[in-house]
Amino acid sequence: MGFYVAQILTGLANAGALFMVASGLSLIFGVTRIVNFAHGSFYMIGAYIGYTLMQTLPGAIGFWSAILLAGLAVGLVGLIVEVLVLRPVYKAPELFQLVATFGVILVIQDLTLMIWGPEDLLGPRAPGLRGVVHIMGEPIPKYDIALLVITPFVALGLWYVIARTRIGILVRAATQDREMVGALGVNQAWLFTGVFALGTALAGLGGALQLPKGGADLLMDFNILTAVFVVVVIGGMGSLPGAYLAAVIISVVNVFGVTFLPQSTLVLIFLVMVLVLMIRPYGLLGREEVAGEHGQVGEPEVPIQPAGRRSRALVAVGLLVLAALPLYGSSFIQVLATDIMIFCLFAASLHFLLGTGGLVSFGHAAYFGGGAYVAALLITHAQTPMELAFLLAPIGAGLAALIIGWICLRLTGVYFAMLTLAFSQLLWSLVFQWGDVTGGDDGLVNIWPADWLKPTTIYFYFSLILCVGGILLMRHIAHSPFGYSLRAARDSERRAEATGINTRHVRWMAFCFAGVLAGLAGGLFVFSKGSIFPNELEIARSFDALIVVFLGGVKTLAGGVVGGAFFKGVEEILTRFEYWRLAFGLLIILVVTFAPQGIVGSIRKIFDRKVETRS
Amino acid sequence: MNRRTFTRFLISGMVLIGLPLSAVAQESIKIGEINHYKRMAAFAEPYKKGIELAIEEVNAAGGVLGRPLEFIFRDDQGKPGEAVKIAEELISSEGVAMITGTILSNVGLAISSHAGEKEYVYLAAEPLADSIVWASGNKYTFRLRASTFMQAAMLAEQAAASGAKTYATIAPNYAYGKDAVAAFKKNLLALQPDAEFVTEQWPALFKIDAGAEVQAIERAKPDAIYNVTFGPDLAKFVREGTDRGLFEGRTVLGLLSGEPEYLDPLGDEAPEGWIVTGYPWYDISEGPGKVFVDAYQTRWNDYPRIGSLVGYMTVQSIQAALERAGSTETEAIRDAFEDLSLDTPVGQITFRSIDHQATSGAFVGRTALRDGKGIMVDWEYKDGADYLPSDTEVMQLRPAGQ
C-alpha cells in the first residue's frame, strides 16, 4: 500500500512542472491560435536563467525568488518574441505562425549554447528541502512535497486570473470569439502579447521549478515538447483544468508504467492519447472547435489554375536542365539533387493534403518513414527482391494512411492534426521499442538498391522520374474532378455536401493518396541512404515538411516543392558554418516576416502587382 | 507560379555549393570527420580539441608521408541520413582518404553501411554499439574505442567479485542500453551462474522518471544495481536515489559513469563507492598518459575528457595506418588497419583483423569525492584484449565473408 501511495505522490509531483508548461501552451493556443513549437525552448531558458539566478541569490529567499524571476525574465523574452516575430504574421494563413516559432527554436538553441556552454548543469538543491520524509514507511523527497503543494496554488492563481478578473474575461472572450472581442473595441494586439508573455512565463516557471529534480541541458527543449503536446491535447486545447487533469493522468500513468511495463513506457502515453481522442475527440475538458471562425483570415484567395503556356515551357526547360545534371554535375551533386527531389516529393505530398485538401497533418512522417520501413523490413526479414520491396513501400504507407485516415477524419482542424500526430508518435514508439524486429534506434542497415540501380546517375534518373512524375500527378489531380471536389470540401463543407459530394470519402481518399506518395518518397529515401532509423518517423521530420509547405506558400500549387528546395538548399550551405542554427533560424524568421504568403505566394504577389501597374 | 522557381533554386544552390569545392589545396592528406558538434556539444567539443591537438603535433613533426594532415569537420545534426550525404560528398568531391567520427551509434551504423557499399575506410571512433564490428560489421569499418560489450564485461568481472547475488539493472530504453544490459548479463552469468536479475528498468532516453524508477528498484530489494543511464538521466537518478537511500549498503556498478563528461556535472553530489568505467586523467602521474594530459592542458587551458583522449587516439590511429599503408589508396589503408599496432596514451593497442575492433581498454575504479568533485580512486587500466569473446564466437557474430 505504502508503495502505491509513494508512486502516486511521485506522479503528482512530476505533474507540477508539466502542468505549468502545458497550461502556458494551452493558454497561448486558446487565445492566439498559435501552436507554439518553441514552447519547450522557453522552458529550457527558464531552467538556465533560474540556474544562474540561484548561483547569485543566497539562501531560501534567493532560491524561491530566483524561480519567480526566471518566470518573469522568460515572460519578457516571450513578449519580445511576440512583438518582433509573431505580430507581423498574424494576418498570414492559419498555422503559418508555427514556421516562425520553428525559427525561434533554432535561434534559442544556439544562443543558449553560446551563453551557458555545452555542459549539462546540475540544478541546485532547494535550501531547507534536502532529504526525505517518510510517508507510510516510504521515503518521499521533501521537494516533491513542496511541488505537490505549489502546483495547485499556481493552478488556483491562474484560475482566479482567468475567472475573476477583467483580463481573464477578455482572455476567455478571445478564446471563444476573437473577432467579436476586436469588434467590441478591445486592443487585440496587446491582449495577444500579454497572453503570449504569460504563457511563456509559465513555461519558464516550470523550467526553473524542476531544477532541484534535475537540471538544465541543451536537449530539454525537445525532450519536454512531446509530453506537453500530449497533455494539452488530452486535456483539451485551451482548457486549464483540462491541462491539470491531463498532466496528473500522464504523470501517474507513467509512474505505474515504470513499475509494471518498464519496456513499454514510450508506447503507453501515446496509447492513452489515441484512446482519449477516440472517445472524447476534443480532449477531456475541451470544447468543439468552431470551424474556421468567421471565414478565412486574410485576403480572399485566387483559385488555383493550370499553368499557362509560358510557365509550362519554362518548367520544361528547367526539367531539361535538371535532367542534364549528370553531364555537368559531379556525382555528389547528383546525390544532393536526389536528396532534394525526395524531400520535395515528401513535402509536396503534405502540401497536397494541406493546400488542396485543407487537412493539416502533424504526423506526415509516419507515411514517409512508414514506407521506408516497409521496404527495409521486407529486405531484412524476407529477403524480398529490391524492386518488389520498393513497390510495396508506397502501398504499405497507403494502407497505413487508409486506416489512420479513417479514424482521424472523424475530427477536424487542430484536433485532426493532433490525432495524426498521436498516431505517428505511436508508430514511432513501436518502431523504437520493438528492437527485435525493427532494430530499435540502431535501425536497419544494408538496404541497398538492386545492382542495376546502384550507379549514382541511374539512381538519380530513377528518382527524377518518380519524384517529378509524382509531383506532376498531384498537380494533375488538383485540377481533376476529384481535385475540385476536394477543394470544394475544403472551402465549404456544407455546400459541397449539398451538391452531393461525400466530403468525408473525398478527404479519406486524398489522405490515402498523400500517404502513398509520402511512402514513395520514403522508399526512394531508404535505398539512396542504405539504412533507416526511427528518426525518419519523428515529430521533427513531420515538422520539417510542415514548415517547408508554409515557407513555400500553402495557397499555391508549387509551395511544397519550392519550399522544400529552398529549405534543403539553405540547410546544405549553412550547416557548414559553426553557428548555423542561429543563422538558419534568423533567416526563417526574416522570410516569415517579409513573405507571410510564403515564398511562392509573395513572389506571385509582386509579379501580379507589376502586371497591374503595366496594364 | 510553378516549378520554374524550384529549378532555379536547385541550380543556383548547386552552383553555390560547387564553387568552393574546386578551390582546394593540393598538398595535404584530407580526412573527413563527421560529427554531431551541435547536438552533442558537451561530448563533441573535447573530442574535436583532442583531434586538433594531435594534428598540430603530427604536422609539427613533418606530417604523414611527407604531407600535412588535414581534417574536414562537418556537422550532421545527429541525423543518419545527413551523415550519409556528407560522407558521399567528402568521398566523391572533397577527395578525403577516409572517414572518421560520430558519437551516436545509429549515425555510426549508417556511415558504416555506406562505407561497406561504396568501399571507403571508416574508422568509428566513439560509437559503442557492438553491431558496428559484429552483427553489421563489414570489410571497411574499424572501431577504436572499447565497445559496450568490453566495458560491460569489465564491470561484470567486478560484480562477480563483489559477492552480490541479486541484481537490478537500469538502462535507457534504446539500443545502447539494451546491448549494455545483455552484455553484462551474459558475462556475469558466465562468471557467477547463480546470479539473479530481480528487476530491469528501461527509462526512455533523457526522459527518466527518476523518482518512480528508484521506487521500483527499491521494491525489488536487489543486492547490486547495474546502471547504464548517463547525462541528465544519470544526474536525476543519482539525486533521487541518494535522497531515497537506494544506494545505501548496495553494490552499484556504473557503465561510463566515471567519465568526466558524466561525473563532472554532478559536482559534489557525485555518488561515492560506485564501481565504474571512466577516465581518471587527474591521477595519471607518469608515462605517455601523463604526457598527453599535460600537452592537452597546455594547449587548451582545460582538462581532457574521455572524448579528448578518443579524438587524440583517432588521429594517432589514422597516422599509423597511413604510414603503414604508404599511400592514400582505400585498399592500402584498409589492409594497413588490419593488425595495426600503435602506441597511445593508454598503451599499445591493436586493430584486430578478425573483427576490426581495437584492443583499447578502459579504466575501472571506484568513485569518491575530492574537493567537492567526483573522481575515480583505486583504478586500474584494463586491456580490452582480455574482455572480448573467443575467436570462434566472434566469427559467428560477424556476417560471413566480411
Short mmCIF file of C-alpha atoms in Angstrom, two decimals, chain A residues 3-4 6-7 10 14 110 113 118-120 122-125 130-132 138-141 144 210-215 217-219 223 226 251 254-255 258-260 262-263 265-266 307 310-311 314-315 318-319 321-322 325 328 330-333 335-337 339-341 344 432-433 435 439 441-442 445-446 448 454 456 471-472 475 525 529-531 533 535-536 541 544 558 561-562 565-566 568 571-573 575-576 578-581 599-600 603-604, chain B residues 1-11 13-14 16-18 20-21 37-43 45 48 73-75 77-82 84-86 88-90 92-94 105-107 109-118 129 131 136-138 173-176 178-179 199-207 209-213 215-216 218-219 231-232 235-236 238-240 242-245 260-261 264-269 303 305:
data_model
loop_
_atom_site.label_atom_id
_atom_site.label_comp_id
_atom_site.label_asym_id
_atom_site.label_seq_id
_atom_site.Cartn_x
_atom_site.Cartn_y
_atom_site.Cartn_z
CA PHE A 3 4.40 1.74 -2.30
CA TYR A 4 1.35 2.77 -4.29
CA ALA A 6 4.51 6.80 -2.78
CA GLN A 7 4.23 6.19 -6.52
CA THR A 10 5.80 10.92 -7.18
CA ASN A 14 6.11 15.26 -11.63
CA ASP A 110 22.37 28.41 -30.39
CA LEU A 113 24.82 27.16 -26.16
CA PRO A 118 27.70 22.79 -23.71
CA GLU A 119 27.99 21.04 -20.35
CA ASP A 120 24.86 19.87 -18.51
CA LEU A 122 23.00 20.13 -12.28
CA GLY A 123 20.17 22.01 -10.63
CA PRO A 124 20.86 23.46 -7.18
CA ARG A 125 19.01 21.94 -4.24
CA ARG A 130 17.16 18.43 1.12
CA GLY A 131 16.37 14.89 2.18
CA VAL A 132 13.16 12.94 2.58
CA GLU A 138 8.30 5.07 2.02
CA PRO A 139 10.82 7.87 1.58
CA ILE A 140 9.46 10.89 -0.31
CA PRO A 141 11.82 13.78 -1.14
CA ASP A 144 8.35 16.59 -4.10
CA GLN A 210 12.12 21.44 -11.95
CA LEU A 211 15.77 22.42 -11.35
CA PRO A 212 16.13 20.70 -7.97
CA LYS A 213 14.83 17.49 -9.52
CA GLY A 214 17.20 17.59 -12.46
CA GLY A 215 18.98 20.46 -14.09
CA ASP A 217 20.69 20.82 -20.53
CA LEU A 218 20.56 21.65 -24.20
CA LEU A 219 18.24 18.83 -25.19
CA ASN A 223 12.51 16.41 -24.72
CA THR A 226 6.04 15.78 -26.89
CA SER A 251 2.42 11.52 -14.85
CA ASN A 254 3.99 6.99 -16.46
CA VAL A 255 4.93 6.20 -12.89
CA VAL A 258 7.69 2.29 -14.95
CA THR A 259 6.76 -0.34 -12.39
CA PHE A 260 4.63 -2.72 -14.37
CA PRO A 262 9.12 -0.93 -17.85
CA GLN A 263 9.77 -1.84 -21.52
CA THR A 265 6.72 3.39 -21.27
CA LEU A 266 7.09 5.20 -24.60
CA ALA A 307 -0.08 26.71 -65.58
CA ARG A 310 4.74 30.22 -70.94
CA SER A 311 5.15 28.71 -67.49
CA LEU A 314 9.78 27.32 -68.56
CA VAL A 315 9.15 24.27 -66.41
CA GLY A 318 14.01 23.71 -66.07
CA LEU A 319 13.39 19.99 -66.09
CA VAL A 321 18.44 21.43 -67.19
CA LEU A 322 17.86 19.19 -64.19
CA LEU A 325 22.70 17.36 -64.45
CA TYR A 328 27.84 18.88 -65.82
CA SER A 330 29.72 15.80 -60.03
CA SER A 331 28.49 12.57 -58.51
CA PHE A 332 27.92 14.33 -55.21
CA ILE A 333 25.77 16.98 -56.87
CA VAL A 335 23.33 12.63 -54.78
CA LEU A 336 22.40 16.01 -53.36
CA ALA A 337 19.84 16.59 -56.11
CA ASP A 339 18.09 14.06 -51.74
CA ILE A 340 16.39 17.34 -52.52
CA MET A 341 13.97 15.77 -55.00
CA CYS A 344 10.38 17.85 -52.35
CA PHE A 432 11.74 2.46 -31.48
CA GLN A 433 10.84 -0.12 -28.87
CA GLY A 435 14.00 -3.76 -31.26
CA GLY A 439 16.37 -2.85 -34.76
CA ASP A 441 17.18 3.08 -32.78
CA ASP A 442 20.08 1.14 -34.29
CA VAL A 445 21.20 -1.19 -42.32
CA ASN A 446 22.46 -2.51 -45.64
CA TRP A 448 20.85 -1.09 -50.94
CA LYS A 454 23.34 1.15 -57.87
CA THR A 456 24.62 7.17 -58.77
CA ILE A 471 4.60 15.89 -58.28
CA LEU A 472 3.05 16.31 -61.73
CA ARG A 475 -0.84 18.81 -59.84
CA PHE A 525 15.00 7.64 -49.43
CA LYS A 529 20.86 6.04 -47.95
CA GLY A 530 21.18 2.29 -47.44
CA SER A 531 19.79 2.46 -43.94
CA PHE A 533 16.41 4.80 -38.39
CA ASN A 535 14.31 9.50 -36.58
CA GLU A 536 12.69 9.44 -40.03
CA ARG A 541 10.57 15.08 -39.59
CA ASP A 544 10.25 19.78 -41.37
CA ALA A 558 4.18 24.92 -56.18
CA VAL A 561 8.27 21.91 -53.93
CA VAL A 562 9.75 25.40 -53.80
CA ALA A 565 14.19 23.03 -52.39
CA PHE A 566 14.77 26.30 -50.56
CA LYS A 568 17.24 21.84 -48.17
CA GLU A 571 20.44 23.96 -44.88
CA GLU A 572 23.07 22.39 -47.09
CA ILE A 573 25.02 25.65 -47.25
CA THR A 575 25.39 23.65 -41.82
CA ARG A 576 28.96 24.18 -42.95
CA GLU A 578 29.71 26.98 -36.77
CA TYR A 579 26.56 28.78 -35.61
CA TRP A 580 24.37 27.59 -38.46
CA ARG A 581 21.30 27.13 -36.32
CA ILE A 599 7.91 32.31 -50.94
CA VAL A 600 5.78 31.48 -53.97
CA ILE A 603 6.71 36.33 -55.45
CA ARG A 604 3.42 35.98 -57.24
CA MET B 1 3.83 30.10 -60.45
CA ASN B 2 5.28 26.68 -60.90
CA ARG B 3 8.35 24.54 -60.92
CA ARG B 4 10.40 27.12 -62.67
CA THR B 5 11.40 28.70 -59.39
CA PHE B 6 12.19 25.31 -57.95
CA THR B 7 14.62 24.51 -60.70
CA ARG B 8 16.24 27.89 -60.41
CA PHE B 9 16.74 27.43 -56.71
CA LEU B 10 18.11 23.99 -57.26
CA ILE B 11 20.62 25.09 -59.82
CA GLY B 13 22.08 26.32 -54.89
CA MET B 14 24.23 23.76 -56.58
CA LEU B 16 26.98 27.91 -54.90
CA ILE B 17 27.90 24.61 -53.32
CA GLY B 18 30.05 23.54 -56.21
CA PRO B 20 34.38 26.15 -53.06
CA LEU B 21 35.00 22.52 -53.93
CA TYR B 37 29.03 19.06 -32.98
CA LYS B 38 25.88 20.95 -32.04
CA ARG B 39 23.52 18.22 -30.96
CA MET B 40 26.06 16.65 -28.60
CA ALA B 41 28.22 19.68 -27.95
CA ALA B 42 29.36 18.56 -24.49
CA PHE B 43 30.96 15.46 -26.00
CA GLU B 45 33.91 19.75 -28.29
CA LYS B 48 37.45 17.92 -31.51
CA PHE B 73 34.90 18.77 -39.82
CA ARG B 74 31.26 18.51 -40.80
CA ASP B 75 28.09 18.66 -38.70
CA GLN B 77 22.88 17.35 -36.88
CA GLY B 78 22.78 13.85 -35.38
CA LYS B 79 20.76 12.59 -38.38
CA PRO B 80 21.95 9.36 -40.03
CA GLY B 81 20.59 10.40 -43.44
CA GLU B 82 22.52 13.69 -43.34
CA VAL B 84 25.47 9.55 -45.29
CA LYS B 85 25.03 12.50 -47.62
CA ILE B 86 28.03 14.27 -46.13
CA GLU B 88 29.18 10.87 -50.02
CA GLU B 89 30.29 14.45 -50.56
CA LEU B 90 33.54 14.07 -48.66
CA SER B 92 33.39 11.95 -54.05
CA SER B 93 34.00 15.70 -54.08
CA GLU B 94 36.48 16.54 -51.35
CA SER B 105 25.75 4.60 -32.63
CA ASN B 106 22.95 4.88 -35.17
CA VAL B 107 24.83 7.50 -37.16
CA LEU B 109 26.00 2.36 -38.27
CA ALA B 110 24.62 4.39 -41.17
CA ILE B 111 28.09 5.54 -42.23
CA SER B 112 29.48 2.04 -41.73
CA SER B 113 26.87 0.57 -44.05
CA HIS B 114 27.60 3.27 -46.61
CA ALA B 115 31.34 2.62 -46.31
CA GLY B 116 30.78 -1.08 -46.97
CA GLU B 117 28.71 -0.28 -50.04
CA LYS B 118 30.83 2.48 -51.54
CA ALA B 129 27.40 -0.37 -30.40
CA SER B 131 26.95 -4.41 -34.00
CA SER B 136 26.60 -5.38 -39.02
CA GLY B 137 30.37 -5.41 -39.42
CA ASN B 138 31.96 -5.06 -42.84
CA ASN B 173 15.42 2.20 -23.48
CA TYR B 174 17.32 2.19 -26.73
CA ALA B 175 19.87 0.06 -28.49
CA TYR B 176 22.91 1.05 -26.43
CA LYS B 178 19.84 -2.95 -24.30
CA ASP B 179 23.26 -4.05 -25.56
CA THR B 199 14.19 -6.23 -11.96
CA GLU B 200 15.05 -4.46 -15.20
CA GLN B 201 14.20 -0.80 -15.60
CA TRP B 202 14.08 0.87 -19.00
CA PRO B 203 13.53 4.64 -18.74
CA ALA B 204 13.14 6.49 -22.04
CA LEU B 205 16.38 8.18 -23.03
CA PHE B 206 16.66 11.66 -21.45
CA LYS B 207 13.08 11.38 -20.17
CA ASP B 209 11.08 9.50 -14.30
CA ALA B 210 13.75 9.11 -11.65
CA GLY B 211 11.55 9.00 -8.55
CA ALA B 212 9.43 6.21 -9.96
CA GLU B 213 12.47 4.25 -11.18
CA GLN B 215 10.94 3.25 -6.07
CA ALA B 216 10.59 0.36 -8.49
CA GLU B 218 13.88 -0.33 -4.16
CA ARG B 219 10.81 -2.53 -4.24
CA GLY B 231 23.83 12.54 -18.95
CA PRO B 232 20.82 14.31 -17.47
CA ALA B 235 22.00 13.24 -12.63
CA LYS B 236 18.31 12.75 -11.87
CA VAL B 238 21.65 9.82 -8.61
CA ARG B 239 19.79 12.63 -6.92
CA GLU B 240 16.56 10.72 -6.38
CA THR B 242 20.59 9.34 -2.89
CA ASP B 243 17.59 11.14 -1.42
CA ARG B 244 15.60 7.96 -1.10
CA GLY B 245 18.53 5.92 0.22
CA PRO B 260 34.47 13.24 -16.76
CA GLU B 261 31.66 14.08 -19.23
CA ASP B 264 31.75 16.31 -13.50
CA PRO B 265 28.27 17.82 -13.95
CA LEU B 266 27.25 16.04 -10.74
CA GLY B 267 29.63 18.22 -8.71
CA ASP B 268 29.63 17.39 -5.00
CA GLU B 269 26.62 15.15 -5.46
CA TYR B 303 41.43 19.41 -18.74
CA ARG B 305 37.66 14.42 -21.09
#
